[in-house]
Amino acid sequence: MIIKDEGYVLSARKYGEKSLIVVLFTKNKGKITGFVSDGTNKKNRGLFQTGNKLFFEASARLEENMRRLFRLELLEPNAVNMMTDVNKLKLMTAVVPMFTRLLNENEDVALFYDILGKFFKATSLKDMLMRYAFFEFYALDYLGIGLSLDCCAVTGQTEGLCYVSPKTGKAVCREIGAPYADRLFQYPHFVVDNNENPSYEEIFNVLKMTEFFLFEHFFKFHNLPLPKSRANLWQFFASVSDDE
């Protein structure tokens, strides 16, 4: 069976002398792993940089088998954008392991394809962090850890939602949550409202919340450590401001 598709390079590792094992997040098949027989030759050397968007053809006898990738063509050289900014390169390196760890093979998830594309094409560090926050937020629902954010868990009201309980994953309104604010997460207004111009503080608060729920309900559940690079994500907020 031969497929034609496009996708973003998540990783590539050498296999033998000339071959590569490449992980792509594709438009129609989600995350796939493929084998490139001549991946290290001079012609292909620049194709398999993380973030690049490729067109490819792939073949496999069965859907669950590793595909052989061929007729590869570079569509977007997004890696160049990262290579010219050390902070963007560090951030990409920090979070790409989360893309590969959280997403299953052969699941068509168009939302993530769109988010990953915007992440890799982001023009600023802040935009990258914002796109990544959207990814982790939607990954909670994808993994069955969806939060209940439509109304206050105590009063049922839909206005004035300010907090999220770490115990229940449910929203809490201002008057109920204010006395316990130091124990609650901030309500993720910008992702719920699909606002693409949040402050650094808002992005920080969302990622603080998503890290907690991902660790408690995914990594701990599967007896896995949180990737070290993700645990160090906070360094990117240490010296930035919304004036940049």
PDB file of C-alpha atoms in Angstrom:
ATOM      1  CA  MET A   1       0.000   0.000   0.000  1.00  0.00           C
ATOM      2  CA  ILE A   2       1.416   3.378  -1.053  1.00  0.00           C
ATOM      3  CA  ILE A   3       0.348   6.699   0.457  1.00  0.00           C
ATOM      4  CA  LYS A   4       1.189  10.282  -0.510  1.00  0.00           C
ATOM      5  CA  ASP A   5       1.166  12.834   2.278  1.00  0.00           C
ATOM      6  CA  GLU A   6       2.978  15.738   3.883  1.00  0.00           C
ATOM      7  CA  GLY A   7       4.210  16.210   7.404  1.00  0.00           C
ATOM      8  CA  TYR A   8       6.609  17.800   9.881  1.00  0.00           C
ATOM      9  CA  VAL A   9       9.824  16.108  10.969  1.00  0.00           C
ATOM     10  CA  LEU A  10       9.813  15.375  14.705  1.00  0.00           C
ATOM     11  CA  SER A  11      13.023  13.364  14.851  1.00  0.00           C
ATOM     12  CA  ALA A  12      15.511  11.421  12.765  1.00  0.00           C
ATOM     13  CA  ARG A  13      18.102   8.960  13.994  1.00  0.00           C
ATOM     14  CA  LYS A  14      20.793   7.091  12.128  1.00  0.00           C
ATOM     15  CA  TYR A  15      20.216   3.414  11.389  1.00  0.00           C
ATOM     16  CA  GLY A  16      23.188   1.551  10.023  1.00  0.00           C
ATOM     17  CA  GLU A  17      25.657   3.373   7.796  1.00  0.00           C
ATOM     18  CA  LYS A  18      23.353   5.201   5.402  1.00  0.00           C
ATOM     19  CA  SER A  19      19.778   4.868   6.649  1.00  0.00           C
ATOM     20  CA  LEU A  20      17.551   6.902   8.953  1.00  0.00           C
ATOM     21  CA  ILE A  21      14.536   6.174  11.134  1.00  0.00           C
ATOM     22  CA  VAL A  22      12.339   9.271  10.810  1.00  0.00           C
ATOM     23  CA  VAL A  23       9.322  10.263  12.902  1.00  0.00           C
ATOM     24  CA  LEU A  24       6.858  12.570  11.119  1.00  0.00           C
ATOM     25  CA  PHE A  25       3.600  14.164  12.151  1.00  0.00           C
ATOM     26  CA  THR A  26       1.565  13.972   8.972  1.00  0.00           C
ATOM     27  CA  LYS A  27      -1.534  15.677   7.649  1.00  0.00           C
ATOM     28  CA  ASN A  28      -3.612  12.528   7.114  1.00  0.00           C
ATOM     29  CA  LYS A  29      -2.040   9.788   9.242  1.00  0.00           C
ATOM     30  CA  GLY A  30      -0.933  11.623  12.372  1.00  0.00           C
ATOM     31  CA  LYS A  31       2.389  10.459  13.796  1.00  0.00           C
ATOM     32  CA  ILE A  32       4.195   7.836  11.745  1.00  0.00           C
ATOM     33  CA  THR A  33       7.635   6.271  11.835  1.00  0.00           C
ATOM     34  CA  GLY A  34       9.397   5.630   8.543  1.00  0.00           C
ATOM     35  CA  PHE A  35      12.596   4.181   7.176  1.00  0.00           C
ATOM     36  CA  VAL A  36      14.732   6.105   4.662  1.00  0.00           C
ATOM     37  CA  SER A  37      17.330   3.877   3.023  1.00  0.00           C
ATOM     38  CA  ASP A  38      19.595   6.689   1.796  1.00  0.00           C
ATOM     39  CA  GLY A  39      18.773   9.283   4.432  1.00  0.00           C
ATOM     40  CA  THR A  40      22.356  10.308   5.198  1.00  0.00           C
ATOM     41  CA  ASN A  41      23.508  10.981   1.664  1.00  0.00           C
ATOM     42  CA  LYS A  42      24.443  14.499   0.582  1.00  0.00           C
ATOM     43  CA  LYS A  43      21.176  15.083  -1.270  1.00  0.00           C
ATOM     44  CA  ASN A  44      18.987  14.252   1.732  1.00  0.00           C
ATOM     45  CA  ARG A  45      21.161  15.592   4.528  1.00  0.00           C
ATOM     46  CA  GLY A  46      19.212  18.811   5.051  1.00  0.00           C
ATOM     47  CA  LEU A  47      15.720  17.351   4.701  1.00  0.00           C
ATOM     48  CA  PHE A  48      15.359  15.629   8.044  1.00  0.00           C
ATOM     49  CA  GLN A  49      15.923  18.553  10.393  1.00  0.00           C
ATOM     50  CA  THR A  50      13.296  18.831  13.118  1.00  0.00           C
ATOM     51  CA  GLY A  51      10.497  21.197  12.081  1.00  0.00           C
ATOM     52  CA  ASN A  52      10.922  20.865   8.326  1.00  0.00           C
ATOM     53  CA  LYS A  53       7.769  20.148   6.353  1.00  0.00           C
ATOM     54  CA  LEU A  54       8.135  17.414   3.746  1.00  0.00           C
ATOM     55  CA  PHE A  55       6.105  15.855   0.982  1.00  0.00           C
ATOM     56  CA  PHE A  56       6.664  12.113   0.807  1.00  0.00           C
ATOM     57  CA  GLU A  57       5.437   8.830  -0.491  1.00  0.00           C
ATOM     58  CA  ALA A  58       5.443   5.801   1.775  1.00  0.00           C
ATOM     59  CA  SER A  59       4.830   2.112   1.388  1.00  0.00           C
ATOM     60  CA  ALA A  60       4.195  -0.760   3.798  1.00  0.00           C
ATOM     61  CA  ARG A  61       2.702  -4.211   3.418  1.00  0.00           C
ATOM     62  CA  LEU A  62       0.448  -3.658   6.430  1.00  0.00           C
ATOM     63  CA  GLU A  63      -0.835  -0.478   8.142  1.00  0.00           C
ATOM     64  CA  GLU A  64       0.951  -1.355  11.390  1.00  0.00           C
ATOM     65  CA  ASN A  65       4.320  -1.998   9.695  1.00  0.00           C
ATOM     66  CA  MET A  66       7.060   0.622   9.545  1.00  0.00           C
ATOM     67  CA  ARG A  67       6.776   2.470   6.246  1.00  0.00           C
ATOM     68  CA  ARG A  68       9.526   2.991   3.705  1.00  0.00           C
ATOM     69  CA  LEU A  69       9.696   6.692   2.843  1.00  0.00           C
ATOM     70  CA  PHE A  70      10.698   7.792  -0.654  1.00  0.00           C
ATOM     71  CA  ARG A  71      10.272  10.606  -3.210  1.00  0.00           C
ATOM     72  CA  LEU A  72      10.846  13.124  -0.455  1.00  0.00           C
ATOM     73  CA  GLU A  73      10.574  16.858  -1.160  1.00  0.00           C
ATOM     74  CA  LEU A  74      11.182  19.816   1.132  1.00  0.00           C
ATOM     75  CA  LEU A  75       8.066  22.026   1.329  1.00  0.00           C
ATOM     76  CA  GLU A  76       8.994  24.370   4.194  1.00  0.00           C
ATOM     77  CA  PRO A  77      12.552  24.754   5.567  1.00  0.00           C
ATOM     78  CA  ASN A  78      11.342  25.657   9.046  1.00  0.00           C
ATOM     79  CA  ALA A  79      14.520  24.353  10.687  1.00  0.00           C
ATOM     80  CA  VAL A  80      16.428  27.331   9.227  1.00  0.00           C
ATOM     81  CA  ASN A  81      14.135  29.658  11.183  1.00  0.00           C
ATOM     82  CA  MET A  82      15.091  27.820  14.393  1.00  0.00           C
ATOM     83  CA  MET A  83      18.807  27.612  13.655  1.00  0.00           C
ATOM     84  CA  THR A  84      19.136  31.394  13.486  1.00  0.00           C
ATOM     85  CA  ASP A  85      17.738  31.927  17.019  1.00  0.00           C
ATOM     86  CA  VAL A  86      19.372  30.015  19.853  1.00  0.00           C
ATOM     87  CA  ASN A  87      16.420  30.437  22.219  1.00  0.00           C
ATOM     88  CA  LYS A  88      13.913  29.167  19.664  1.00  0.00           C
ATOM     89  CA  LEU A  89      16.194  26.210  18.938  1.00  0.00           C
ATOM     90  CA  LYS A  90      16.462  25.417  22.655  1.00  0.00           C
ATOM     91  CA  LEU A  91      12.700  25.644  23.086  1.00  0.00           C
ATOM     92  CA  MET A  92      12.056  23.370  20.108  1.00  0.00           C
ATOM     93  CA  THR A  93      14.536  20.840  21.504  1.00  0.00           C
ATOM     94  CA  ALA A  94      12.857  21.055  24.906  1.00  0.00           C
ATOM     95  CA  VAL A  95       9.300  20.320  23.797  1.00  0.00           C
ATOM     96  CA  VAL A  96       9.559  18.072  20.724  1.00  0.00           C
ATOM     97  CA  PRO A  97      10.041  15.003  22.996  1.00  0.00           C
ATOM     98  CA  MET A  98       6.563  15.775  24.350  1.00  0.00           C
ATOM     99  CA  PHE A  99       5.083  15.667  20.846  1.00  0.00           C
ATOM    100  CA  THR A 100       6.595  12.242  20.245  1.00  0.00           C
ATOM    101  CA  ARG A 101       5.737  10.914  23.713  1.00  0.00           C
ATOM    102  CA  LEU A 102       2.103  12.034  23.945  1.00  0.00           C
ATOM    103  CA  LEU A 103       0.870  11.335  20.410  1.00  0.00           C
ATOM    104  CA  ASN A 104       0.018   7.829  19.239  1.00  0.00           C
ATOM    105  CA  GLU A 105       1.005   6.350  15.883  1.00  0.00           C
ATOM    106  CA  ASN A 106      -1.446   6.389  12.972  1.00  0.00           C
ATOM    107  CA  GLU A 107      -4.107   8.632  14.527  1.00  0.00           C
ATOM    108  CA  ASP A 108      -5.379  11.411  12.305  1.00  0.00           C
ATOM    109  CA  VAL A 109      -5.646  14.447  14.598  1.00  0.00           C
ATOM    110  CA  ALA A 110      -6.006  17.496  12.358  1.00  0.00           C
ATOM    111  CA  LEU A 111      -6.003  19.903  15.308  1.00  0.00           C
ATOM    112  CA  PHE A 112      -2.489  18.863  16.320  1.00  0.00           C
ATOM    113  CA  TYR A 113      -1.246  19.078  12.747  1.00  0.00           C
ATOM    114  CA  ASP A 114      -2.390  22.693  12.641  1.00  0.00           C
ATOM    115  CA  ILE A 115      -0.843  23.505  16.033  1.00  0.00           C
ATOM    116  CA  LEU A 116       2.490  21.880  15.168  1.00  0.00           C
ATOM    117  CA  GLY A 117       2.631  23.763  11.888  1.00  0.00           C
ATOM    118  CA  LYS A 118       2.080  27.092  13.642  1.00  0.00           C
ATOM    119  CA  PHE A 119       4.617  26.148  16.327  1.00  0.00           C
ATOM    120  CA  PHE A 120       7.363  25.360  13.829  1.00  0.00           C
ATOM    121  CA  LYS A 121       6.610  28.490  11.760  1.00  0.00           C
ATOM    122  CA  ALA A 122       6.343  30.845  14.757  1.00  0.00           C
ATOM    123  CA  THR A 123       8.226  34.095  14.314  1.00  0.00           C
ATOM    124  CA  SER A 124       8.968  34.720  18.013  1.00  0.00           C
ATOM    125  CA  LEU A 125       9.751  32.810  21.188  1.00  0.00           C
ATOM    126  CA  LYS A 126       6.502  34.018  22.730  1.00  0.00           C
ATOM    127  CA  ASP A 127       4.470  32.741  19.784  1.00  0.00           C
ATOM    128  CA  MET A 128       6.194  29.343  20.078  1.00  0.00           C
ATOM    129  CA  LEU A 129       5.417  29.142  23.789  1.00  0.00           C
ATOM    130  CA  MET A 130       1.793  30.119  23.155  1.00  0.00           C
ATOM    131  CA  ARG A 131       1.374  27.476  20.426  1.00  0.00           C
ATOM    132  CA  TYR A 132       2.944  24.874  22.668  1.00  0.00           C
ATOM    133  CA  ALA A 133       0.562  25.793  25.503  1.00  0.00           C
ATOM    134  CA  PHE A 134      -2.349  25.130  23.129  1.00  0.00           C
ATOM    135  CA  PHE A 135      -0.812  21.745  22.304  1.00  0.00           C
ATOM    136  CA  GLU A 136      -0.544  20.613  25.928  1.00  0.00           C
ATOM    137  CA  PHE A 137      -4.022  21.874  26.750  1.00  0.00           C
ATOM    138  CA  TYR A 138      -5.627  19.922  23.908  1.00  0.00           C
ATOM    139  CA  ALA A 139      -3.390  16.938  24.639  1.00  0.00           C
ATOM    140  CA  LEU A 140      -5.170  16.585  27.991  1.00  0.00           C
ATOM    141  CA  ASP A 141      -8.471  15.925  26.246  1.00  0.00           C
ATOM    142  CA  TYR A 142      -6.764  13.704  23.642  1.00  0.00           C
ATOM    143  CA  LEU A 143      -5.355  11.535  26.460  1.00  0.00           C
ATOM    144  CA  GLY A 144      -8.671  11.334  28.298  1.00  0.00           C
ATOM    145  CA  ILE A 145      -7.709  13.874  30.971  1.00  0.00           C
ATOM    146  CA  GLY A 146     -10.121  16.541  29.813  1.00  0.00           C
ATOM    147  CA  LEU A 147     -10.859  19.365  32.239  1.00  0.00           C
ATOM    148  CA  SER A 148     -14.349  20.592  33.127  1.00  0.00           C
ATOM    149  CA  LEU A 149     -14.189  24.338  32.541  1.00  0.00           C
ATOM    150  CA  ASP A 150     -17.703  25.319  31.457  1.00  0.00           C
ATOM    151  CA  CYS A 151     -19.024  26.361  34.859  1.00  0.00           C
ATOM    152  CA  CYS A 152     -18.084  26.664  38.513  1.00  0.00           C
ATOM    153  CA  ALA A 153     -18.042  23.253  40.184  1.00  0.00           C
ATOM    154  CA  VAL A 154     -19.576  24.726  43.356  1.00  0.00           C
ATOM    155  CA  THR A 155     -22.129  27.321  42.200  1.00  0.00           C
ATOM    156  CA  GLY A 156     -22.794  26.253  38.607  1.00  0.00           C
ATOM    157  CA  GLN A 157     -22.338  29.815  37.357  1.00  0.00           C
ATOM    158  CA  THR A 158     -20.619  30.401  34.022  1.00  0.00           C
ATOM    159  CA  GLU A 159     -19.395  33.943  34.707  1.00  0.00           C
ATOM    160  CA  GLY A 160     -16.390  34.982  36.780  1.00  0.00           C
ATOM    161  CA  LEU A 161     -14.465  31.744  36.363  1.00  0.00           C
ATOM    162  CA  CYS A 162     -10.966  32.354  37.729  1.00  0.00           C
ATOM    163  CA  TYR A 163      -9.473  29.094  38.962  1.00  0.00           C
ATOM    164  CA  VAL A 164      -9.103  25.374  38.270  1.00  0.00           C
ATOM    165  CA  SER A 165      -8.951  22.800  41.052  1.00  0.00           C
ATOM    166  CA  PRO A 166      -5.901  20.485  40.913  1.00  0.00           C
ATOM    167  CA  LYS A 167      -7.960  17.786  42.649  1.00  0.00           C
ATOM    168  CA  THR A 168     -10.927  17.699  40.304  1.00  0.00           C
ATOM    169  CA  GLY A 169      -9.840  19.524  37.129  1.00  0.00           C
ATOM    170  CA  LYS A 170     -12.998  21.631  37.433  1.00  0.00           C
ATOM    171  CA  ALA A 171     -13.445  25.391  37.188  1.00  0.00           C
ATOM    172  CA  VAL A 172     -14.039  27.526  40.276  1.00  0.00           C
ATOM    173  CA  CYS A 173     -15.459  31.054  40.317  1.00  0.00           C
ATOM    174  CA  ARG A 174     -13.731  34.012  41.930  1.00  0.00           C
ATOM    175  CA  GLU A 175     -15.787  34.279  45.120  1.00  0.00           C
ATOM    176  CA  ILE A 176     -15.483  30.589  45.932  1.00  0.00           C
ATOM    177  CA  GLY A 177     -11.828  30.176  44.968  1.00  0.00           C
ATOM    178  CA  ALA A 178     -10.309  33.433  46.231  1.00  0.00           C
ATOM    179  CA  PRO A 179      -9.642  32.174  49.797  1.00  0.00           C
ATOM    180  CA  TYR A 180      -7.758  29.195  48.333  1.00  0.00           C
ATOM    181  CA  ALA A 181      -6.092  30.949  45.415  1.00  0.00           C
ATOM    182  CA  ASP A 182      -2.588  29.784  46.363  1.00  0.00           C
ATOM    183  CA  ARG A 183      -3.723  26.143  46.026  1.00  0.00           C
ATOM    184  CA  LEU A 184      -5.553  26.527  42.710  1.00  0.00           C
ATOM    185  CA  PHE A 185      -4.460  27.017  39.113  1.00  0.00           C
ATOM    186  CA  GLN A 186      -5.410  30.133  37.216  1.00  0.00           C
ATOM    187  CA  TYR A 187      -8.289  29.623  34.777  1.00  0.00           C
ATOM    188  CA  PRO A 188      -6.864  29.240  31.214  1.00  0.00           C
ATOM    189  CA  HIS A 189      -8.877  32.021  29.588  1.00  0.00           C
ATOM    190  CA  PHE A 190      -6.714  32.465  26.503  1.00  0.00           C
ATOM    191  CA  VAL A 191      -6.930  28.836  25.381  1.00  0.00           C
ATOM    192  CA  VAL A 192     -10.630  28.521  26.210  1.00  0.00           C
ATOM    193  CA  ASP A 193     -11.348  31.767  24.319  1.00  0.00           C
ATOM    194  CA  ASN A 194      -8.864  30.896  21.531  1.00  0.00           C
ATOM    195  CA  ASN A 195      -7.082  34.196  22.125  1.00  0.00           C
ATOM    196  CA  GLU A 196      -3.748  34.204  20.299  1.00  0.00           C
ATOM    197  CA  ASN A 197      -2.305  37.237  22.086  1.00  0.00           C
ATOM    198  CA  PRO A 198      -1.826  36.179  25.731  1.00  0.00           C
ATOM    199  CA  SER A 199       0.721  37.617  28.129  1.00  0.00           C
ATOM    200  CA  TYR A 200       3.777  35.634  29.190  1.00  0.00           C
ATOM    201  CA  GLU A 201       2.158  35.247  32.613  1.00  0.00           C
ATOM    202  CA  GLU A 202      -0.960  33.675  31.071  1.00  0.00           C
ATOM    203  CA  ILE A 203       1.155  31.243  29.035  1.00  0.00           C
ATOM    204  CA  PHE A 204       3.194  30.381  32.125  1.00  0.00           C
ATOM    205  CA  ASN A 205       0.050  29.675  34.153  1.00  0.00           C
ATOM    206  CA  VAL A 206      -1.432  27.388  31.497  1.00  0.00           C
ATOM    207  CA  LEU A 207       1.787  25.379  31.174  1.00  0.00           C
ATOM    208  CA  LYS A 208       2.052  25.111  34.949  1.00  0.00           C
ATOM    209  CA  MET A 209      -1.448  23.620  35.021  1.00  0.00           C
ATOM    210  CA  THR A 210      -1.002  21.280  32.043  1.00  0.00           C
ATOM    211  CA  GLU A 211       2.317  19.976  33.394  1.00  0.00           C
ATOM    212  CA  PHE A 212       0.607  19.021  36.656  1.00  0.00           C
ATOM    213  CA  PHE A 213      -2.256  17.128  35.014  1.00  0.00           C
ATOM    214  CA  LEU A 214      -0.027  15.449  32.426  1.00  0.00           C
ATOM    215  CA  PHE A 215       2.372  14.272  35.103  1.00  0.00           C
ATOM    216  CA  GLU A 216      -0.301  13.081  37.533  1.00  0.00           C
ATOM    217  CA  HIS A 217      -2.592  11.386  35.019  1.00  0.00           C
ATOM    218  CA  PHE A 218      -0.281  10.272  32.215  1.00  0.00           C
ATOM    219  CA  PHE A 219       3.379   9.991  33.167  1.00  0.00           C
ATOM    220  CA  LYS A 220       2.801   8.754  36.707  1.00  0.00           C
ATOM    221  CA  PHE A 221       0.029   6.424  35.540  1.00  0.00           C
ATOM    222  CA  HIS A 222       2.397   4.793  33.021  1.00  0.00           C
ATOM    223  CA  ASN A 223       5.321   4.872  35.487  1.00  0.00           C
ATOM    224  CA  LEU A 224       7.245   7.251  33.226  1.00  0.00           C
ATOM    225  CA  PRO A 225       9.353  10.270  34.202  1.00  0.00           C
ATOM    226  CA  LEU A 226       8.457  13.679  32.876  1.00  0.00           C
ATOM    227  CA  PRO A 227      11.018  14.363  30.117  1.00  0.00           C
ATOM    228  CA  LYS A 228      13.859  16.361  31.631  1.00  0.00           C
ATOM    229  CA  SER A 229      13.678  18.907  28.840  1.00  0.00           C
ATOM    230  CA  ARG A 230      10.014  19.613  29.684  1.00  0.00           C
ATOM    231  CA  ALA A 231      10.823  19.940  33.374  1.00  0.00           C
ATOM    232  CA  ASN A 232      13.314  22.669  32.442  1.00  0.00           C
ATOM    233  CA  LEU A 233      10.835  24.615  30.314  1.00  0.00           C
ATOM    234  CA  TRP A 234      10.547  27.361  32.918  1.00  0.00           C
ATOM    235  CA  GLN A 235      13.959  28.742  31.990  1.00  0.00           C
ATOM    236  CA  PHE A 236      12.328  30.366  28.960  1.00  0.00           C
ATOM    237  CA  PHE A 237      10.227  32.604  31.197  1.00  0.00           C
ATOM    238  CA  ALA A 238      13.100  33.733  33.419  1.00  0.00           C
ATOM    239  CA  SER A 239      14.137  36.847  31.540  1.00  0.00           C
ATOM    240  CA  VAL A 240      11.286  37.776  29.209  1.00  0.00           C
ATOM    241  CA  SER A 241       8.600  40.425  29.330  1.00  0.00           C
ATOM    242  CA  ASP A 242       5.570  41.389  27.275  1.00  0.00           C
ATOM    243  CA  ASP A 243       7.415  44.508  26.072  1.00  0.00           C
ATOM    244  CA  GLU A 244       9.723  42.417  23.864  1.00  0.00           C
TER     245      GLU A 244
END
